[in-house]
Amino acid sequence: MEGHERRLAVLIDAENISIKYVKVILDEISNYGIATYKRAYGDWTNPVLKGWKDEVLKNSITPMQSYSYTQGKNSTDSAMIIDAMDILYSGKVDGFCIVSSDSDFTRLASRLREAGMLVVGMGEKKTVEAFRTSCTTFKYLEVLASEDESQSDISREDVEDTILKILIDNEANDRETTVGELGNKLSNRHADFDVRNYGYSKLSKFLESIKGLTLTPHGNSITVTRKESEVPREEIEKLVMAAVKKSGKKSMSLPELKQKIEKKYPLFKTSDYQYSRFSQFIKDMDGVTVRNNRVSLKG
């Protein structure tokens, strides 16, 4: 945001979230902006929420009463949804933090994003995927509450593959890639991505741990590049021949072949061999032919 710090509405489903997470919720949301609304919803006449009363006072959270008029019906969810829409139409916030492990807020998160709002979701690991992915970004409360390395639903290999694809796409368009851009794109593609899931406090530290990447400071940003490939061209040609031969179809598509090469040699770049296009790089190899975007062995 330019001109002012982002204003956020923090809406907590107190009947669904443990009081032990209150501090980490507020600490985490401070990374995104100022919590101008802090509300916790539930039936405060219910003894179950007794422990919450001290926490809402201590942290200046407004308790919002939601009576359970009908057994089995969750009036808390309805109250949160109605308030969220009222706050949205007031035009006084730039984003929302919805704290719940309940899937009932999936449509609300989607609607807020449609209105251009940042939506930070927080909940326990039991939270269904539909709600997690409907948020701009989603944070696991167990991870926020612990400094220990936690297990993520997204494997580190999947994250590294995504990073590699982003770098390759930018290289193809002669664009630099910054740490900030990688962070945004990783969050867009994996809503619950958080470097703390892998034991790191900063994305830059996580990137430094990936072999084959170089981080270079440039003013207020840090650019990320792949290290130069040291793989001889002959090795690439042997891999191509073997891959096509083993394909069982007597041919292989160019994208599939490129994926095979990058899987074995993550640092592979056609530019290292004085080529701007992968297709031309393959066409100039002895022993193979390229027709209709497919590679086959000669003879």
mmCIF file of C-alpha atoms in Angstrom:
data_model
loop_
_atom_site.group_PDB
_atom_site.id
_atom_site.type_symbol
_atom_site.label_atom_id
_atom_site.label_comp_id
_atom_site.label_asym_id
_atom_site.label_seq_id
_atom_site.Cartn_x
_atom_site.Cartn_y
_atom_site.Cartn_z
ATOM 1 C CA MET A 1 0.000 0.000 0.000
ATOM 2 C CA GLU A 2 1.228 3.545 -0.729
ATOM 3 C CA GLY A 3 0.298 6.589 1.301
ATOM 4 C CA HIS A 4 -1.035 4.753 4.343
ATOM 5 C CA GLU A 5 -0.624 1.501 6.168
ATOM 6 C CA ARG A 6 -3.149 -1.182 5.245
ATOM 7 C CA ARG A 7 -6.265 -1.191 7.495
ATOM 8 C CA LEU A 8 -7.635 -4.583 8.423
ATOM 9 C CA ALA A 9 -10.726 -6.047 10.057
ATOM 10 C CA VAL A 10 -9.907 -9.044 12.265
ATOM 11 C CA LEU A 11 -12.948 -11.279 12.780
ATOM 12 C CA ILE A 12 -12.487 -14.268 15.116
ATOM 13 C CA ASP A 13 -14.814 -17.236 15.480
ATOM 14 C CA ALA A 14 -14.327 -17.637 19.244
ATOM 15 C CA GLU A 15 -16.454 -20.779 19.352
ATOM 16 C CA ASN A 16 -14.102 -22.431 16.875
ATOM 17 C CA ILE A 17 -10.685 -21.128 17.942
ATOM 18 C CA SER A 18 -8.719 -21.729 21.151
ATOM 19 C CA ILE A 19 -7.782 -18.737 23.318
ATOM 20 C CA LYS A 20 -4.144 -19.881 23.272
ATOM 21 C CA TYR A 21 -3.853 -18.473 19.740
ATOM 22 C CA VAL A 22 -4.986 -14.906 20.466
ATOM 23 C CA LYS A 23 -1.497 -13.414 20.802
ATOM 24 C CA VAL A 24 -0.089 -15.095 17.692
ATOM 25 C CA ILE A 25 -3.135 -14.019 15.675
ATOM 26 C CA LEU A 26 -2.621 -10.369 16.533
ATOM 27 C CA ASP A 27 1.163 -10.582 16.158
ATOM 28 C CA GLU A 28 0.823 -12.134 12.703
ATOM 29 C CA ILE A 29 -1.762 -9.678 11.424
ATOM 30 C CA SER A 30 0.538 -6.782 12.385
ATOM 31 C CA ASN A 31 2.779 -7.953 9.524
ATOM 32 C CA TYR A 32 0.009 -7.011 7.081
ATOM 33 C CA GLY A 33 -1.188 -3.708 8.533
ATOM 34 C CA ILE A 34 -3.189 -2.144 11.388
ATOM 35 C CA ALA A 35 -6.127 -4.010 12.905
ATOM 36 C CA THR A 36 -8.738 -1.237 12.943
ATOM 37 C CA TYR A 37 -11.500 -3.727 13.775
ATOM 38 C CA LYS A 38 -10.899 -6.526 16.290
ATOM 39 C CA ARG A 39 -14.013 -8.591 16.978
ATOM 40 C CA ALA A 40 -14.599 -12.025 18.512
ATOM 41 C CA TYR A 41 -17.933 -13.774 17.939
ATOM 42 C CA GLY A 42 -19.777 -16.267 20.096
ATOM 43 C CA ASP A 43 -22.513 -16.833 22.659
ATOM 44 C CA TRP A 44 -20.866 -15.155 25.640
ATOM 45 C CA THR A 45 -23.498 -16.559 27.996
ATOM 46 C CA ASN A 46 -22.041 -20.008 27.278
ATOM 47 C CA PRO A 47 -19.558 -21.146 29.989
ATOM 48 C CA VAL A 48 -17.369 -22.605 27.235
ATOM 49 C CA LEU A 49 -16.225 -19.062 26.356
ATOM 50 C CA LYS A 50 -15.423 -18.090 29.931
ATOM 51 C CA GLY A 51 -11.675 -18.138 29.257
ATOM 52 C CA TRP A 52 -12.069 -15.774 26.332
ATOM 53 C CA LYS A 53 -13.426 -12.917 28.460
ATOM 54 C CA ASP A 54 -10.043 -11.971 29.942
ATOM 55 C CA GLU A 55 -8.368 -12.197 26.543
ATOM 56 C CA VAL A 56 -10.776 -9.853 24.769
ATOM 57 C CA LEU A 57 -10.303 -7.230 27.492
ATOM 58 C CA LYS A 58 -6.533 -7.587 27.538
ATOM 59 C CA ASN A 59 -6.215 -7.250 23.760
ATOM 60 C CA SER A 60 -8.932 -4.638 23.121
ATOM 61 C CA ILE A 61 -11.062 -7.108 21.191
ATOM 62 C CA THR A 62 -14.760 -6.339 20.978
ATOM 63 C CA PRO A 63 -16.912 -9.339 22.008
ATOM 64 C CA MET A 64 -19.856 -9.725 19.632
ATOM 65 C CA GLN A 65 -22.832 -11.567 21.108
ATOM 66 C CA SER A 66 -24.436 -14.315 19.005
ATOM 67 C CA TYR A 67 -27.283 -16.133 20.737
ATOM 68 C CA SER A 68 -27.932 -19.731 19.716
ATOM 69 C CA TYR A 69 -31.674 -19.424 19.091
ATOM 70 C CA THR A 70 -31.965 -22.848 17.473
ATOM 71 C CA GLN A 71 -30.059 -25.946 18.421
ATOM 72 C CA GLY A 72 -27.703 -27.085 15.687
ATOM 73 C CA LYS A 73 -27.701 -23.702 13.917
ATOM 74 C CA ASN A 74 -24.517 -21.635 14.088
ATOM 75 C CA SER A 75 -25.569 -18.018 14.586
ATOM 76 C CA THR A 76 -21.926 -17.031 15.081
ATOM 77 C CA ASP A 77 -21.112 -17.738 11.438
ATOM 78 C CA SER A 78 -24.063 -15.661 10.269
ATOM 79 C CA ALA A 79 -23.125 -12.752 12.520
ATOM 80 C CA MET A 80 -19.535 -12.739 11.247
ATOM 81 C CA ILE A 81 -20.640 -12.851 7.631
ATOM 82 C CA ILE A 82 -23.150 -10.006 8.068
ATOM 83 C CA ASP A 83 -20.613 -7.842 9.916
ATOM 84 C CA ALA A 84 -17.950 -8.537 7.292
ATOM 85 C CA MET A 85 -20.234 -7.306 4.520
ATOM 86 C CA ASP A 86 -21.224 -4.215 6.537
ATOM 87 C CA ILE A 87 -17.538 -3.403 7.086
ATOM 88 C CA LEU A 88 -16.783 -4.014 3.399
ATOM 89 C CA TYR A 89 -19.474 -1.566 2.271
ATOM 90 C CA SER A 90 -18.282 1.037 4.801
ATOM 91 C CA GLY A 91 -15.120 1.420 2.708
ATOM 92 C CA LYS A 92 -12.995 1.831 5.830
ATOM 93 C CA VAL A 93 -10.716 -1.189 5.425
ATOM 94 C CA ASP A 94 -8.284 -2.596 2.878
ATOM 95 C CA GLY A 95 -8.491 -6.201 3.950
ATOM 96 C CA PHE A 96 -9.856 -8.828 6.329
ATOM 97 C CA CYS A 97 -8.477 -11.492 8.605
ATOM 98 C CA ILE A 98 -10.947 -14.344 9.099
ATOM 99 C CA VAL A 99 -9.948 -16.616 11.968
ATOM 100 C CA SER A 100 -11.766 -19.941 11.915
ATOM 101 C CA SER A 101 -11.310 -23.558 10.917
ATOM 102 C CA ASP A 102 -14.904 -23.639 9.664
ATOM 103 C CA SER A 103 -15.565 -24.192 5.957
ATOM 104 C CA ASP A 104 -18.713 -22.012 6.185
ATOM 105 C CA PHE A 105 -16.563 -18.937 5.524
ATOM 106 C CA THR A 106 -15.385 -20.118 2.100
ATOM 107 C CA ARG A 107 -17.923 -18.080 0.139
ATOM 108 C CA LEU A 108 -17.350 -15.018 2.323
ATOM 109 C CA ALA A 109 -13.599 -15.115 1.633
ATOM 110 C CA SER A 110 -14.245 -15.452 -2.102
ATOM 111 C CA ARG A 111 -16.708 -12.544 -2.078
ATOM 112 C CA LEU A 112 -14.280 -10.280 -0.230
ATOM 113 C CA ARG A 113 -11.530 -11.082 -2.699
ATOM 114 C CA GLU A 114 -13.890 -10.310 -5.583
ATOM 115 C CA ALA A 115 -14.258 -6.861 -4.017
ATOM 116 C CA GLY A 116 -10.473 -6.388 -4.189
ATOM 117 C CA MET A 117 -9.830 -7.074 -0.514
ATOM 118 C CA LEU A 118 -6.783 -8.787 0.929
ATOM 119 C CA VAL A 119 -8.096 -11.828 2.803
ATOM 120 C CA VAL A 120 -5.810 -13.427 5.391
ATOM 121 C CA GLY A 121 -7.240 -16.692 6.675
ATOM 122 C CA MET A 122 -6.094 -18.320 9.906
ATOM 123 C CA GLY A 123 -7.113 -21.673 11.284
ATOM 124 C CA GLU A 124 -5.896 -25.033 12.466
ATOM 125 C CA LYS A 125 -4.552 -27.724 10.153
ATOM 126 C CA LYS A 126 -7.958 -29.398 10.125
ATOM 127 C CA THR A 127 -9.282 -26.480 8.047
ATOM 128 C CA VAL A 128 -10.693 -27.730 4.748
ATOM 129 C CA GLU A 129 -8.857 -26.903 1.534
ATOM 130 C CA ALA A 130 -11.822 -24.998 0.068
ATOM 131 C CA PHE A 131 -11.609 -22.287 2.743
ATOM 132 C CA ARG A 132 -7.803 -22.166 2.678
ATOM 133 C CA THR A 133 -7.620 -21.635 -1.078
ATOM 134 C CA SER A 134 -10.422 -19.062 -1.091
ATOM 135 C CA CYS A 135 -8.214 -16.721 0.962
ATOM 136 C CA THR A 136 -5.438 -14.577 -0.473
ATOM 137 C CA THR A 137 -3.124 -16.279 1.996
ATOM 138 C CA PHE A 138 -3.766 -18.767 4.782
ATOM 139 C CA LYS A 139 -1.798 -19.284 7.997
ATOM 140 C CA TYR A 140 -1.843 -22.365 10.190
ATOM 141 C CA LEU A 141 -2.255 -21.402 13.838
ATOM 142 C CA GLU A 142 -0.158 -24.342 15.003
ATOM 143 C CA VAL A 143 2.739 -23.060 12.899
ATOM 144 C CA LEU A 144 2.348 -19.486 14.127
ATOM 145 C CA ALA A 145 2.308 -20.706 17.729
ATOM 146 C CA SER A 146 5.459 -22.761 17.418
ATOM 147 C CA GLU A 147 9.038 -21.905 16.497
ATOM 148 C CA ASP A 148 9.714 -25.553 15.703
ATOM 149 C CA GLU A 149 9.684 -26.776 12.130
ATOM 150 C CA SER A 150 6.189 -27.899 11.205
ATOM 151 C CA GLN A 151 4.961 -30.182 8.459
ATOM 152 C CA SER A 152 3.211 -28.541 5.508
ATOM 153 C CA ASP A 153 0.622 -30.003 3.180
ATOM 154 C CA ILE A 154 2.808 -28.651 0.345
ATOM 155 C CA SER A 155 6.020 -30.613 -0.074
ATOM 156 C CA ARG A 156 9.264 -28.684 -0.296
ATOM 157 C CA GLU A 157 9.835 -30.301 -3.694
ATOM 158 C CA ASP A 158 6.552 -28.834 -4.988
ATOM 159 C CA VAL A 159 7.554 -25.373 -3.748
ATOM 160 C CA GLU A 160 10.979 -25.614 -5.368
ATOM 161 C CA ASP A 161 9.375 -26.749 -8.640
ATOM 162 C CA THR A 162 7.083 -23.699 -8.559
ATOM 163 C CA ILE A 163 10.031 -21.382 -7.903
ATOM 164 C CA LEU A 164 11.942 -22.920 -10.804
ATOM 165 C CA LYS A 165 9.000 -22.444 -13.178
ATOM 166 C CA ILE A 166 8.641 -18.786 -12.171
ATOM 167 C CA LEU A 167 12.342 -18.158 -12.786
ATOM 168 C CA ILE A 168 12.273 -19.929 -16.155
ATOM 169 C CA ASP A 169 9.180 -17.981 -17.288
ATOM 170 C CA ASN A 170 10.805 -14.661 -16.373
ATOM 171 C CA GLU A 171 14.084 -15.625 -18.047
ATOM 172 C CA ALA A 172 12.201 -16.444 -21.250
ATOM 173 C CA ASN A 173 10.787 -12.889 -21.179
ATOM 174 C CA ASP A 174 14.106 -11.266 -20.196
ATOM 175 C CA ARG A 175 12.701 -10.251 -16.818
ATOM 176 C CA GLU A 176 14.450 -10.198 -13.476
ATOM 177 C CA THR A 177 12.866 -12.049 -10.573
ATOM 178 C CA THR A 178 12.840 -10.510 -7.094
ATOM 179 C CA VAL A 179 12.302 -12.163 -3.732
ATOM 180 C CA GLY A 180 9.132 -10.088 -3.350
ATOM 181 C CA GLU A 181 7.708 -11.327 -6.652
ATOM 182 C CA LEU A 182 8.472 -14.930 -5.726
ATOM 183 C CA GLY A 183 6.705 -14.466 -2.385
ATOM 184 C CA ASN A 184 3.592 -13.056 -4.054
ATOM 185 C CA LYS A 185 3.437 -15.727 -6.749
ATOM 186 C CA LEU A 186 4.018 -18.563 -4.277
ATOM 187 C CA SER A 187 1.134 -17.262 -2.143
ATOM 188 C CA ASN A 188 -1.081 -16.965 -5.225
ATOM 189 C CA ARG A 189 -0.370 -20.531 -6.317
ATOM 190 C CA HIS A 190 -0.279 -22.069 -2.813
ATOM 191 C CA ALA A 191 -2.568 -20.099 -0.485
ATOM 192 C CA ASP A 192 -1.239 -21.819 2.652
ATOM 193 C CA PHE A 193 2.462 -21.423 1.731
ATOM 194 C CA ASP A 194 4.516 -20.216 4.691
ATOM 195 C CA VAL A 195 8.312 -20.515 4.956
ATOM 196 C CA ARG A 196 7.903 -21.221 8.668
ATOM 197 C CA ASN A 197 6.400 -24.564 7.675
ATOM 198 C CA TYR A 198 9.909 -25.500 6.500
ATOM 199 C CA GLY A 199 11.796 -24.059 9.468
ATOM 200 C CA TYR A 200 12.715 -20.616 8.092
ATOM 201 C CA SER A 201 11.749 -17.175 9.357
ATOM 202 C CA LYS A 202 12.272 -15.358 6.037
ATOM 203 C CA LEU A 203 11.686 -16.259 2.408
ATOM 204 C CA SER A 204 15.188 -15.062 1.494
ATOM 205 C CA LYS A 205 16.722 -17.577 3.913
ATOM 206 C CA PHE A 206 14.593 -20.330 2.434
ATOM 207 C CA LEU A 207 15.726 -19.393 -1.089
ATOM 208 C CA GLU A 208 19.377 -19.345 -0.011
ATOM 209 C CA SER A 209 18.996 -22.953 1.115
ATOM 210 C CA ILE A 210 17.994 -24.079 -2.396
ATOM 211 C CA LYS A 211 20.969 -25.330 -4.371
ATOM 212 C CA GLY A 212 21.353 -23.696 -7.719
ATOM 213 C CA LEU A 213 19.962 -20.264 -6.790
ATOM 214 C CA THR A 214 21.860 -17.000 -6.367
ATOM 215 C CA LEU A 215 20.466 -14.009 -4.425
ATOM 216 C CA THR A 216 21.861 -10.572 -5.298
ATOM 217 C CA PRO A 217 20.927 -7.327 -3.468
ATOM 218 C CA HIS A 218 19.917 -4.422 -5.752
ATOM 219 C CA GLY A 219 18.954 -1.290 -3.832
ATOM 220 C CA ASN A 220 15.794 -2.063 -1.876
ATOM 221 C CA SER A 221 15.182 -5.413 -3.553
ATOM 222 C CA ILE A 222 16.932 -8.768 -3.931
ATOM 223 C CA THR A 223 17.030 -10.511 -7.297
ATOM 224 C CA VAL A 224 16.994 -14.286 -7.623
ATOM 225 C CA THR A 225 18.738 -16.073 -10.509
ATOM 226 C CA ARG A 226 19.677 -19.614 -11.394
ATOM 227 C CA LYS A 227 23.391 -20.419 -11.322
ATOM 228 C CA GLU A 228 25.103 -21.059 -14.602
ATOM 229 C CA SER A 229 24.828 -24.636 -15.797
ATOM 230 C CA GLU A 230 28.035 -26.655 -15.800
ATOM 231 C CA VAL A 231 26.508 -29.617 -17.631
ATOM 232 C CA PRO A 232 28.310 -30.406 -20.929
ATOM 233 C CA ARG A 233 26.138 -30.347 -24.028
ATOM 234 C CA GLU A 234 27.092 -33.974 -24.680
ATOM 235 C CA GLU A 235 25.420 -35.005 -21.405
ATOM 236 C CA ILE A 236 22.196 -33.256 -22.396
ATOM 237 C CA GLU A 237 22.242 -34.975 -25.807
ATOM 238 C CA LYS A 238 22.702 -38.407 -24.180
ATOM 239 C CA LEU A 239 19.744 -37.717 -21.876
ATOM 240 C CA VAL A 240 17.570 -36.639 -24.812
ATOM 241 C CA MET A 241 18.382 -39.760 -26.824
ATOM 242 C CA ALA A 242 17.757 -42.064 -23.853
ATOM 243 C CA ALA A 243 14.492 -40.330 -22.882
ATOM 244 C CA VAL A 244 13.017 -40.543 -26.387
ATOM 245 C CA LYS A 245 14.134 -44.161 -26.734
ATOM 246 C CA LYS A 246 12.504 -45.141 -23.423
ATOM 247 C CA SER A 247 9.285 -43.240 -24.070
ATOM 248 C CA GLY A 248 7.680 -46.288 -25.665
ATOM 249 C CA LYS A 249 5.976 -44.045 -28.219
ATOM 250 C CA LYS A 250 9.021 -43.524 -30.450
ATOM 251 C CA SER A 251 8.558 -39.792 -29.900
ATOM 252 C CA MET A 252 8.205 -37.236 -27.133
ATOM 253 C CA SER A 253 6.774 -33.718 -27.029
ATOM 254 C CA LEU A 254 9.174 -30.810 -26.591
ATOM 255 C CA PRO A 255 7.587 -29.661 -23.279
ATOM 256 C CA GLU A 256 7.771 -33.196 -21.882
ATOM 257 C CA LEU A 257 11.403 -33.540 -22.948
ATOM 258 C CA LYS A 258 12.308 -30.182 -21.434
ATOM 259 C CA GLN A 259 10.705 -31.230 -18.171
ATOM 260 C CA LYS A 260 12.825 -34.415 -18.174
ATOM 261 C CA ILE A 261 15.999 -32.399 -18.645
ATOM 262 C CA GLU A 262 15.139 -29.848 -15.943
ATOM 263 C CA LYS A 263 14.253 -32.603 -13.505
ATOM 264 C CA LYS A 264 17.727 -34.126 -13.786
ATOM 265 C CA TYR A 265 19.562 -30.834 -14.298
ATOM 266 C CA PRO A 266 17.675 -28.072 -12.417
ATOM 267 C CA LEU A 267 20.211 -25.475 -13.588
ATOM 268 C CA PHE A 268 19.630 -26.227 -17.271
ATOM 269 C CA LYS A 269 19.165 -23.119 -19.430
ATOM 270 C CA THR A 270 19.238 -23.050 -23.230
ATOM 271 C CA SER A 271 20.940 -19.649 -23.043
ATOM 272 C CA ASP A 272 24.015 -21.368 -21.535
ATOM 273 C CA TYR A 273 24.472 -23.062 -24.909
ATOM 274 C CA GLN A 274 23.935 -19.867 -26.958
ATOM 275 C CA TYR A 275 20.317 -20.672 -27.819
ATOM 276 C CA SER A 276 17.255 -18.531 -27.157
ATOM 277 C CA ARG A 277 14.732 -21.270 -27.983
ATOM 278 C CA PHE A 278 14.618 -24.802 -26.620
ATOM 279 C CA SER A 279 13.123 -26.160 -29.848
ATOM 280 C CA GLN A 280 16.096 -24.937 -31.899
ATOM 281 C CA PHE A 281 18.511 -26.350 -29.337
ATOM 282 C CA ILE A 282 16.965 -29.806 -29.846
ATOM 283 C CA LYS A 283 16.688 -29.471 -33.641
ATOM 284 C CA ASP A 284 20.444 -28.920 -33.927
ATOM 285 C CA MET A 285 21.219 -32.201 -32.167
ATOM 286 C CA ASP A 286 22.492 -35.118 -34.236
ATOM 287 C CA GLY A 287 20.343 -38.221 -34.125
ATOM 288 C CA VAL A 288 16.934 -36.618 -33.546
ATOM 289 C CA THR A 289 14.296 -34.882 -35.630
ATOM 290 C CA VAL A 290 11.596 -32.427 -34.540
ATOM 291 C CA ARG A 291 8.230 -32.373 -36.285
ATOM 292 C CA ASN A 292 4.903 -30.954 -35.061
ATOM 293 C CA ASN A 293 6.414 -30.143 -31.666
ATOM 294 C CA ARG A 294 7.479 -33.791 -31.152
ATOM 295 C CA VAL A 295 10.984 -35.237 -30.973
ATOM 296 C CA SER A 296 11.853 -38.625 -32.478
ATOM 297 C CA LEU A 297 15.034 -40.575 -33.210
ATOM 298 C CA LYS A 298 16.459 -40.513 -36.713
ATOM 299 C CA GLY A 299 16.390 -43.754 -38.655
#
